[in-house]
Short mmCIF file of C-alpha atoms in Angstrom, two decimals:
data_model
loop_
_atom_site.label_atom_id
_atom_site.label_comp_id
_atom_site.label_asym_id
_atom_site.label_seq_id
_atom_site.Cartn_x
_atom_site.Cartn_y
_atom_site.Cartn_z
CA UNK A 1 157.63 143.84 111.68
CA UNK A 2 159.92 140.94 111.34
CA UNK A 3 160.53 138.21 113.64
CA UNK A 4 163.02 135.34 113.48
CA UNK A 5 161.81 131.77 114.04
CA UNK A 6 163.93 128.76 114.36
CA UNK A 7 162.07 125.54 113.12
CA UNK A 8 162.80 122.76 111.05
CA UNK A 9 161.51 122.21 107.42
CA UNK A 10 161.51 118.73 106.03
CA UNK A 11 164.05 117.63 108.66
CA UNK A 12 166.56 120.24 107.97
CA UNK A 13 167.18 123.15 110.37
CA UNK A 14 165.78 126.75 109.09
CA UNK A 15 166.00 130.29 110.68
CA UNK A 16 163.35 132.24 109.06
CA UNK A 17 162.68 136.25 109.54
CA UNK A 18 159.26 136.23 109.22
CA UNK A 19 156.74 139.19 109.13
CA UNK A 20 154.29 138.95 112.08
CA UNK A 21 151.57 139.36 109.54
CA UNK A 22 152.46 136.48 107.60
CA UNK A 23 150.95 133.03 107.52
CA UNK A 24 152.97 129.99 107.67
CA UNK A 25 151.87 129.50 103.95
CA UNK A 26 153.34 132.89 102.81
CA UNK A 27 156.73 132.05 104.71
CA UNK A 28 157.29 128.91 103.62
CA UNK A 29 156.42 130.15 99.83
CA UNK A 30 158.79 132.89 100.42
CA UNK A 31 161.58 130.47 101.69
CA UNK A 32 161.49 128.77 98.19
CA UNK A 33 158.91 125.96 99.62
CA UNK A 34 156.12 126.28 96.72
CA UNK A 35 154.77 123.06 96.98
CA UNK A 36 151.88 124.21 99.33
CA UNK A 37 149.42 126.19 97.39
CA UNK A 38 147.47 129.21 98.27
CA UNK A 39 143.71 128.84 97.46
CA UNK A 40 140.69 129.65 99.65
CA UNK A 41 142.88 131.27 102.29
CA UNK A 42 140.17 130.40 104.98
CA UNK A 43 140.74 127.02 105.68
CA UNK A 44 138.22 125.40 103.87
CA UNK A 45 140.12 123.53 100.87
CA UNK A 46 143.14 122.05 102.06
CA UNK A 47 145.81 123.13 99.29
CA UNK A 48 147.84 124.48 101.99
CA UNK A 49 147.81 121.56 104.03
CA UNK A 50 151.58 121.22 105.79
CA UNK A 51 152.42 118.68 108.55
CA UNK A 52 153.14 120.56 111.70
CA UNK A 53 154.60 118.10 114.17
CA UNK A 54 153.05 115.23 112.14
CA UNK A 55 149.46 116.79 112.43
CA UNK A 56 147.98 118.20 108.94
CA UNK A 57 147.13 121.90 109.55
CA UNK A 58 145.90 124.41 107.18
CA UNK A 59 149.06 126.74 106.54
CA UNK A 60 146.85 129.80 105.66
CA UNK A 61 145.14 129.85 108.90
CA UNK A 62 148.52 129.53 111.00
CA UNK A 63 150.63 132.47 111.56
CA UNK A 64 154.41 132.10 110.71
CA UNK A 65 155.45 133.54 114.06
CA UNK A 66 153.94 130.41 116.01
CA UNK A 67 156.11 128.00 114.02
CA UNK A 68 159.19 128.74 116.41
CA UNK A 69 160.45 125.39 117.30
CA UNK A 70 157.86 123.36 115.42
CA UNK A 71 158.79 120.62 112.66
CA UNK A 72 157.24 121.41 109.62
CA UNK A 73 156.79 118.89 106.74
CA UNK A 74 155.83 119.97 103.21
CA UNK A 75 155.43 117.96 100.13
CA UNK A 76 158.98 118.82 98.95
CA UNK A 77 160.28 116.62 101.69
CA UNK A 78 158.09 113.40 100.98
CA UNK A 79 160.06 113.14 97.54
CA UNK A 80 163.37 112.70 98.35
CA UNK A 81 165.08 110.01 96.11
CA UNK A 82 162.10 108.41 94.84
CA UNK A 83 158.37 109.26 95.21
CA UNK A 84 156.81 108.45 98.48
CA UNK A 85 154.64 105.37 98.51
CA UNK A 86 151.61 107.42 98.80
CA UNK A 87 152.77 109.90 96.00
CA UNK A 88 153.33 106.41 93.73
CA UNK A 89 149.61 104.99 94.92
CA UNK A 90 148.14 108.63 93.76
CA UNK A 91 149.80 108.32 90.54
CA UNK A 92 149.14 104.69 90.07
CA UNK A 93 145.24 105.41 90.84
CA UNK A 94 145.20 108.39 88.22
CA UNK A 95 144.17 110.53 91.31
CA UNK A 96 145.98 113.59 90.10
CA UNK A 97 144.27 115.55 87.30
CA UNK A 98 145.19 119.45 87.27
CA UNK A 99 147.38 118.82 90.18
CA UNK A 100 146.49 121.89 92.25
CA UNK A 101 145.01 119.94 95.35
CA UNK A 102 147.73 117.41 95.04
CA UNK A 103 150.37 118.83 97.56
CA UNK A 104 147.43 118.97 100.40
CA UNK A 105 146.34 115.81 99.47
CA UNK A 106 149.68 114.33 99.71
CA UNK A 107 150.21 115.80 102.99
CA UNK A 108 146.82 114.70 104.47
CA UNK A 109 146.95 111.14 103.18
CA UNK A 110 150.65 110.64 104.50
CA UNK A 111 149.35 111.68 107.97
CA UNK A 112 146.37 109.15 107.25
CA UNK A 113 148.86 106.35 106.30
CA UNK A 114 151.40 107.21 109.20
CA UNK A 115 148.59 107.72 112.08
CA UNK A 116 146.45 104.54 111.27
CA UNK A 117 147.06 101.44 113.12
CA UNK A 118 144.94 99.25 110.79
CA UNK A 119 143.45 99.78 107.33
CA UNK A 120 140.91 102.29 107.31
CA UNK A 121 137.52 101.72 105.18
CA UNK A 122 136.78 103.81 102.74
CA UNK A 123 134.21 106.13 104.74
CA UNK A 124 137.13 106.36 107.48
CA UNK A 125 139.14 107.51 104.57
CA UNK A 126 136.76 110.01 103.33
CA UNK A 127 136.13 111.24 107.10
CA UNK A 128 140.02 111.78 107.21
CA UNK A 129 140.24 113.64 104.15
CA UNK A 130 137.47 115.76 104.48
CA UNK A 131 139.55 118.67 104.82
CA UNK A 132 140.98 118.62 101.06
CA UNK A 133 138.77 119.68 98.05
CA UNK A 134 139.51 118.41 94.80
CA UNK A 135 137.41 119.59 91.95
CA UNK A 136 138.70 117.45 89.28
CA UNK A 137 139.08 113.74 90.33
CA UNK A 138 135.53 113.04 92.02
CA UNK A 139 137.64 111.91 95.05
CA UNK A 140 137.10 108.30 93.92
CA UNK A 141 140.50 107.42 92.85
CA UNK A 142 142.39 109.50 95.87
CA UNK A 143 140.39 106.97 97.99
CA UNK A 144 141.24 104.02 96.10
CA UNK A 145 145.30 105.17 96.19
CA UNK A 146 144.99 105.60 99.92
CA UNK A 147 143.58 102.07 100.24
CA UNK A 148 146.00 100.55 97.71
CA UNK A 149 148.73 102.20 100.02
CA UNK A 150 147.55 101.00 103.10
CA UNK A 151 147.40 97.29 101.61
CA UNK A 152 150.82 97.66 100.25
CA UNK A 153 152.22 98.79 103.54
CA UNK A 154 155.76 100.14 102.93
CA UNK A 155 156.56 97.78 100.02
CA UNK A 156 154.96 100.11 97.59
CA UNK A 157 157.29 100.32 94.16
CA UNK A 158 158.73 103.68 94.21
CA UNK A 159 158.79 105.38 91.18
CA UNK A 160 161.35 108.03 89.98
CA UNK A 161 160.96 111.64 91.38
CA UNK A 162 160.25 114.39 88.73
CA UNK A 163 162.76 116.45 88.18
CA UNK A 164 165.50 114.44 89.56
CA UNK B 1 149.12 139.24 104.76
CA UNK B 2 146.84 139.75 107.74
CA UNK B 3 146.28 143.13 109.15
CA UNK B 4 148.26 142.51 112.64
CA UNK B 5 149.73 145.62 114.08
CA UNK B 6 151.42 143.69 116.94
CA UNK B 7 151.86 140.18 118.15
CA UNK B 8 152.71 139.21 121.86
CA UNK B 9 153.99 135.96 123.26
CA UNK B 10 153.30 136.37 126.84
CA UNK B 11 155.57 133.79 129.15
CA UNK B 12 152.89 133.63 132.13
CA UNK B 13 149.20 133.98 132.60
CA UNK B 14 150.11 137.09 134.53
CA UNK B 15 151.77 138.59 131.77
CA UNK B 16 148.91 137.70 129.49
CA UNK B 17 146.24 139.14 131.70
CA UNK B 18 147.84 142.36 132.24
CA UNK B 19 148.54 142.79 128.73
CA UNK B 20 144.81 142.05 128.01
CA UNK B 21 143.87 144.65 130.73
CA UNK B 22 146.18 147.17 129.48
CA UNK B 23 145.91 147.40 125.81
CA UNK B 24 142.87 146.55 122.94
CA UNK B 25 144.36 143.11 122.43
CA UNK B 26 142.81 139.94 121.29
CA UNK B 27 143.73 136.44 122.76
CA UNK B 28 144.77 134.06 119.98
CA UNK B 29 144.07 130.31 120.97
CA UNK B 30 143.62 128.03 117.47
CA UNK B 31 143.24 131.40 115.35
CA UNK B 32 140.79 129.35 112.79
CA UNK B 33 138.10 131.64 113.73
CA UNK B 34 139.93 134.85 114.51
CA UNK B 35 142.15 134.70 111.18
CA UNK B 36 139.40 134.05 109.00
CA UNK B 37 137.82 137.23 110.30
CA UNK B 38 141.02 139.40 109.95
CA UNK B 39 141.07 138.35 106.22
CA UNK B 40 137.68 140.17 105.89
CA UNK B 41 138.67 143.09 107.71
CA UNK B 42 141.05 146.13 107.34
CA UNK B 43 141.56 147.15 111.11
CA UNK B 44 144.53 145.92 112.21
CA UNK B 45 144.44 143.46 115.16
CA UNK B 46 146.70 143.34 118.39
CA UNK B 47 147.06 139.88 119.17
CA UNK B 48 148.22 137.80 122.14
CA UNK B 49 149.51 134.15 121.64
CA UNK B 50 148.03 132.18 124.66
CA UNK B 51 148.42 128.90 122.94
CA UNK B 52 151.56 127.97 125.28
CA UNK B 53 149.98 129.04 128.73
CA UNK B 54 150.10 125.94 130.94
CA UNK B 55 146.89 127.09 132.95
CA UNK B 56 144.96 126.92 129.88
CA UNK B 57 146.38 123.49 128.52
CA UNK B 58 145.50 119.83 129.52
CA UNK B 59 142.83 117.56 130.71
CA UNK B 60 142.52 116.15 134.29
CA UNK B 61 140.15 114.55 136.62
CA UNK B 62 140.39 115.28 140.17
CA UNK B 63 139.62 112.71 143.42
CA UNK B 64 136.34 114.68 143.73
CA UNK B 65 135.30 113.63 139.83
CA UNK B 66 135.74 117.19 138.77
CA UNK B 67 136.83 116.95 135.01
CA UNK B 68 138.85 120.17 133.82
CA UNK B 69 139.18 120.50 130.15
CA UNK B 70 141.94 123.34 129.45
CA UNK B 71 140.35 125.98 127.33
CA UNK B 72 143.44 125.37 124.56
CA UNK B 73 142.22 122.00 123.98
CA UNK B 74 141.80 121.32 120.49
CA UNK B 75 139.26 119.12 118.88
CA UNK B 76 141.77 116.59 117.87
CA UNK B 77 142.74 116.22 121.35
CA UNK B 78 139.41 115.72 122.59
CA UNK B 79 138.67 112.94 120.06
CA UNK B 80 141.69 111.22 120.97
CA UNK B 81 141.68 111.73 124.92
CA UNK B 82 141.36 108.62 126.94
CA UNK B 83 139.59 110.97 129.73
CA UNK B 84 136.97 112.11 127.44
CA UNK B 85 135.93 108.88 126.02
CA UNK B 86 135.86 107.16 129.41
CA UNK B 87 133.67 109.86 131.01
CA UNK B 88 132.21 112.12 128.62
CA UNK B 89 132.40 110.49 125.17
CA UNK B 90 129.58 112.91 123.75
CA UNK B 91 132.10 115.47 123.90
CA UNK B 92 134.71 113.53 121.45
CA UNK B 93 131.55 112.65 119.39
CA UNK B 94 130.79 116.28 118.82
CA UNK B 95 134.36 117.20 118.20
CA UNK B 96 134.90 114.74 115.89
CA UNK B 97 132.21 116.66 113.54
CA UNK B 98 133.88 120.03 113.66
CA UNK B 99 135.24 121.28 110.17
CA UNK B 100 137.63 118.80 108.87
CA UNK B 101 140.99 117.17 110.15
CA UNK B 102 143.44 120.05 109.66
CA UNK B 103 140.94 122.81 111.70
CA UNK B 104 140.37 119.81 114.25
CA UNK B 105 144.05 120.13 115.00
CA UNK B 106 144.24 123.96 115.38
CA UNK B 107 140.64 125.09 116.67
CA UNK B 108 140.49 124.87 120.44
CA UNK B 109 137.39 124.26 122.73
CA UNK B 110 138.07 127.53 124.63
CA UNK B 111 137.85 129.42 121.14
CA UNK B 112 134.74 127.55 119.89
CA UNK B 113 132.90 128.68 123.19
CA UNK B 114 134.51 132.37 123.20
CA UNK B 115 133.50 132.76 119.33
CA UNK B 116 130.01 132.78 120.77
CA UNK B 117 128.79 130.79 117.40
CA UNK B 118 125.20 129.83 117.79
CA UNK B 119 126.36 126.87 115.64
CA UNK B 120 129.20 125.62 118.10
CA UNK B 121 129.47 122.00 117.88
CA UNK B 122 131.15 121.87 121.67
CA UNK B 123 128.01 123.96 123.08
CA UNK B 124 125.14 121.68 122.84
CA UNK B 125 127.09 118.44 124.61
CA UNK B 126 128.75 120.69 127.15
CA UNK B 127 125.18 122.33 128.07
CA UNK B 128 123.69 118.97 128.57
CA UNK B 129 127.02 117.81 130.84
CA UNK B 130 126.07 121.21 133.25
CA UNK B 131 129.68 122.62 132.09
CA UNK B 132 130.95 125.61 133.94
CA UNK B 133 133.39 127.99 132.67
CA UNK B 134 136.42 129.34 134.52
CA UNK B 135 137.32 132.88 133.88
CA UNK B 136 139.99 134.98 134.86
CA UNK B 137 140.98 138.76 134.71
CA UNK B 138 143.93 140.46 136.13
CA UNK B 139 141.91 141.21 139.10
CA UNK B 140 138.82 138.49 139.42
CA UNK B 141 138.63 134.65 138.97
CA UNK B 142 135.12 133.68 138.30
CA UNK B 143 133.18 130.36 137.53
CA UNK B 144 130.00 130.56 135.36
CA UNK B 145 127.46 128.12 134.04
CA UNK B 146 127.58 127.57 130.51
CA UNK B 147 123.80 128.11 130.59
CA UNK B 148 124.68 131.79 131.59
CA UNK B 149 127.62 132.30 129.06
CA UNK B 150 125.50 133.27 125.87
CA UNK B 151 124.09 136.55 125.53
CA UNK B 152 122.99 136.75 121.92
CA UNK B 153 124.47 135.78 118.33
CA UNK B 154 128.28 136.07 118.61
CA UNK B 155 127.95 137.64 122.18
CA UNK B 156 129.20 136.00 125.22
CA UNK B 157 129.72 136.96 129.09
CA UNK B 158 133.56 137.11 128.67
CA UNK B 159 134.46 140.30 130.13
CA UNK B 160 137.11 142.86 128.70
CA UNK B 161 140.45 141.85 130.00
CA UNK B 162 139.07 138.14 130.90
CA UNK B 163 140.44 134.71 129.64
CA UNK B 164 138.50 131.58 129.53
CA UNK B 165 141.04 129.29 131.25
CA UNK B 166 139.09 126.02 131.43
CA UNK B 167 135.77 123.95 131.18
CA UNK B 168 134.82 122.29 134.38
CA UNK B 169 132.17 119.35 134.75
CA UNK B 170 131.31 117.95 137.98
CA UNK B 171 130.64 114.62 138.44
CA UNK B 172 126.79 114.89 138.86
CA UNK B 173 126.79 116.36 135.16
CA UNK B 174 128.40 113.12 133.79
CA UNK B 175 128.56 110.22 135.86
CA UNK B 176 125.51 107.79 135.43
CA UNK B 177 124.55 110.09 132.15
CA UNK B 178 124.19 108.54 128.59
CA UNK B 179 124.49 111.33 126.26
CA UNK B 180 124.43 111.70 122.47
CA UNK B 181 124.89 114.46 119.72
CA UNK B 182 123.39 114.69 116.38
CA UNK B 183 124.82 117.27 113.95
CA UNK B 184 122.12 117.76 111.08
CA UNK B 185 124.06 119.51 108.39
CA UNK B 186 123.96 119.46 104.48
CA UNK B 187 127.55 118.30 104.29
CA UNK B 188 129.04 115.47 106.07
CA UNK B 189 131.98 117.85 106.81
CA UNK B 190 133.35 121.11 106.62
CA UNK B 191 129.97 122.49 107.45
CA UNK B 192 127.99 124.30 109.95
CA UNK B 193 124.91 122.46 111.81
CA UNK B 194 121.75 123.39 110.40
CA UNK B 195 120.62 122.11 113.93
CA UNK B 196 122.83 120.71 116.56
CA UNK B 197 120.99 118.45 119.27
CA UNK B 198 122.59 116.78 122.43
CA UNK B 199 120.78 114.94 124.91
CA UNK B 200 121.83 113.22 128.42
CA UNK B 201 119.60 110.74 130.28
CA UNK B 202 120.70 110.36 133.96
CA UNK B 203 119.51 106.85 135.68
CA UNK B 204 119.18 106.21 139.52
CA UNK B 205 121.84 104.03 140.88
CA UNK B 206 120.38 103.11 144.16
CA UNK B 207 117.21 103.05 146.50
CA UNK B 208 113.63 103.11 145.07
CA UNK B 209 115.19 105.02 141.84
CA UNK B 210 117.38 102.56 140.94
CA UNK B 211 117.00 101.98 137.07
CA UNK B 212 114.72 104.87 137.06
CA UNK B 213 114.95 107.99 134.98
CA UNK B 214 116.03 110.66 137.19
CA UNK B 215 117.05 113.50 134.92
CA UNK B 216 116.28 114.22 131.06
CA UNK B 217 118.58 117.15 129.63
CA UNK B 218 118.16 118.55 126.14
CA UNK B 219 120.15 121.23 124.33
CA UNK B 220 120.46 122.38 120.73
CA UNK B 221 122.69 124.64 118.63
CA UNK B 222 121.22 127.10 115.92
CA UNK B 223 117.52 126.63 117.26
CA UNK B 224 117.39 129.78 118.69
CA UNK B 225 119.69 133.02 118.77
CA UNK B 226 122.12 131.19 121.15
CA UNK B 227 122.80 127.48 121.96
CA UNK B 228 120.01 126.68 124.57
CA UNK B 229 118.76 124.11 127.00
CA UNK B 230 115.39 122.99 126.84
CA UNK B 231 113.53 123.28 130.25
CA UNK B 232 109.92 122.58 129.09
CA UNK B 233 110.94 119.69 126.96
CA UNK B 234 112.80 118.20 129.98
CA UNK B 235 109.98 118.68 132.38
CA UNK B 236 107.53 116.88 130.15
CA UNK B 237 109.85 114.06 129.84
CA UNK B 238 110.25 113.51 133.54
CA UNK B 239 106.18 114.15 134.12
CA UNK B 240 105.81 110.88 132.07
CA UNK B 241 108.90 108.80 133.29
CA UNK B 242 109.86 110.31 136.93
CA UNK B 243 110.04 107.45 139.29
CA UNK B 244 109.28 104.62 137.04
CA UNK B 245 111.43 101.97 135.46
CA UNK B 246 111.20 102.93 131.96
CA UNK B 247 109.66 100.32 129.60
CA UNK B 248 109.87 100.86 125.72
CA UNK B 249 106.36 101.95 125.83
CA UNK B 250 107.20 104.61 128.59
CA UNK B 251 110.02 105.85 126.71
CA UNK B 252 108.11 105.97 123.58
CA UNK B 253 105.51 108.40 125.59
CA UNK B 254 108.25 110.35 126.62
CA UNK B 255 109.63 110.99 123.42
CA UNK B 256 106.50 112.10 122.03
CA UNK B 257 105.97 114.46 124.94
CA UNK B 258 109.22 116.03 124.23
CA UNK B 259 108.57 116.52 120.79
CA UNK B 260 105.24 118.35 121.60
CA UNK B 261 107.19 120.41 124.39
CA UNK B 262 110.22 121.38 122.63
CA UNK B 263 108.83 124.14 120.16
CA UNK B 264 108.29 126.18 123.41
CA UNK B 265 111.91 126.12 123.97
CA UNK B 266 113.57 127.01 120.81
CA UNK B 267 113.10 129.89 118.19
CA UNK B 268 114.57 128.67 115.08
CA UNK B 269 114.95 131.32 112.19
CA UNK B 270 114.94 131.34 108.45
CA UNK B 271 118.50 131.48 106.59
CA UNK B 272 119.73 130.31 103.47
CA UNK B 273 120.42 127.01 104.94
CA UNK B 274 117.23 126.05 106.00
CA UNK B 275 113.32 127.58 106.42
CA UNK B 276 112.43 127.88 110.18
CA UNK B 277 109.52 125.43 109.38
CA UNK B 278 112.00 122.86 108.15
CA UNK B 279 114.13 123.50 111.26
CA UNK B 280 111.51 123.01 113.62
CA UNK B 281 110.75 119.55 112.18
CA UNK B 282 114.32 118.66 112.56
CA UNK B 283 114.31 120.06 116.28
CA UNK B 284 111.17 117.78 116.99
CA UNK B 285 112.65 114.75 115.10
CA UNK B 286 115.87 115.17 116.85
CA UNK B 287 114.55 115.49 120.08
CA UNK B 288 113.13 112.11 119.90
CA UNK B 289 115.75 110.38 118.17
CA UNK B 290 118.73 112.07 120.31
CA UNK B 291 117.08 111.26 123.56
CA UNK B 292 116.41 107.62 122.85
CA UNK B 293 119.95 107.24 122.01
CA UNK B 294 121.23 108.75 125.16
CA UNK B 295 118.54 106.89 127.03
CA UNK B 296 119.93 103.38 125.33
CA UNK B 297 123.49 104.42 126.38
CA UNK B 298 122.35 105.39 129.91
CA UNK B 299 120.83 101.87 130.06
CA UNK B 300 124.00 100.19 128.56
CA UNK B 301 126.30 102.04 131.08
CA UNK B 302 123.93 101.08 133.90
CA UNK B 303 124.22 97.21 132.74
CA UNK B 304 127.80 97.39 132.42
CA UNK B 305 128.18 98.79 135.86
CA UNK B 306 125.66 96.18 137.55
CA UNK B 307 127.34 93.03 135.77
#
């Protein structure tokens, strides 16, 4: 059964006809937002992380029909004309290897940067990023990237967006 | 795709209760447990979205000191709520240790209790705060102590057609009570407790009992088929400290008595996470460690209030 929902994705209004059985992840990917990845499907790995009303959630465990009226942000929206500060910091720190977890890492880290009022300690960063698994990097460069991004504030140099 | 047959979004509590009574529907709050279960089954579900019902949302404190936590409150909201940090910080302490940030933004207090999980992080702190549950069906509204809620592994006293509206904590449950929670798990996040332990210590505020320990409460998750309070360990503690100003020596005696008595309150089992002997060791250790922290917090509370 299909249901029509109205939401914004990366700031733009969308009207989506979604199957009541679909996760938000499936609906987003069907609508062309393939940044968020389907991986564990049970909320353990964080590869499907998107922001709903600026809060990170596992889009694999969120029914698409519940996104009515919500503001959704995906990794596609973080790279407008240039990489976002956190994307740039992840690149600089070598925090991307196979890249499968990266869209989720970017969204969780974006929420961490936006919501922390003062720079977090490495322990606090790890606690805030605990819902995202990365099997390549060993996490050190990811933690360092978030630290660097916090220190640079909004003055981080912005690199070109791939594919632009 | 999940095996979902129908999805209802009731506009009012009455409509939701009516649907629950007439159809074999399952209430969906955060969905982080239900959807994981649906991934593993082929049986199609009929879901009722209760996440927007105002009766299940919000936190409040009545003039009489009754704390009301709406069942739809997420763990992330519990961590941030000023009302929680001011009166029942032990619940925020436990909420912060649930899964990871993405789950905490969706998973609700009510879902954690209705799921009946023996490892529910909210259960142990709420047991030591003497929490009650407010339940409603189309016909009846009732109030149940959390200690009567758990009926077995994954089994709770929720009747067909009933919704959990809120968790209520009365003033004697939390005022002048120092409390603490420790989650013993193999990983620092995204893990279920091997043993969860909460303790609460209440100090007398006036008369001959001023400064004396008047109540000791201890509760565990994963230490028995359901989350449990520990009446024997609590009685053993009080038999040492009741009516006396607790000196460091007396507190040590109290903790030792609790560690000795607590095995009679629990029935840990062997699972792939841990052997029952190991769990018993953790149970006895945490009885002392968490009760000591709760005692220190109670003393700090009374020092702040008297200064």
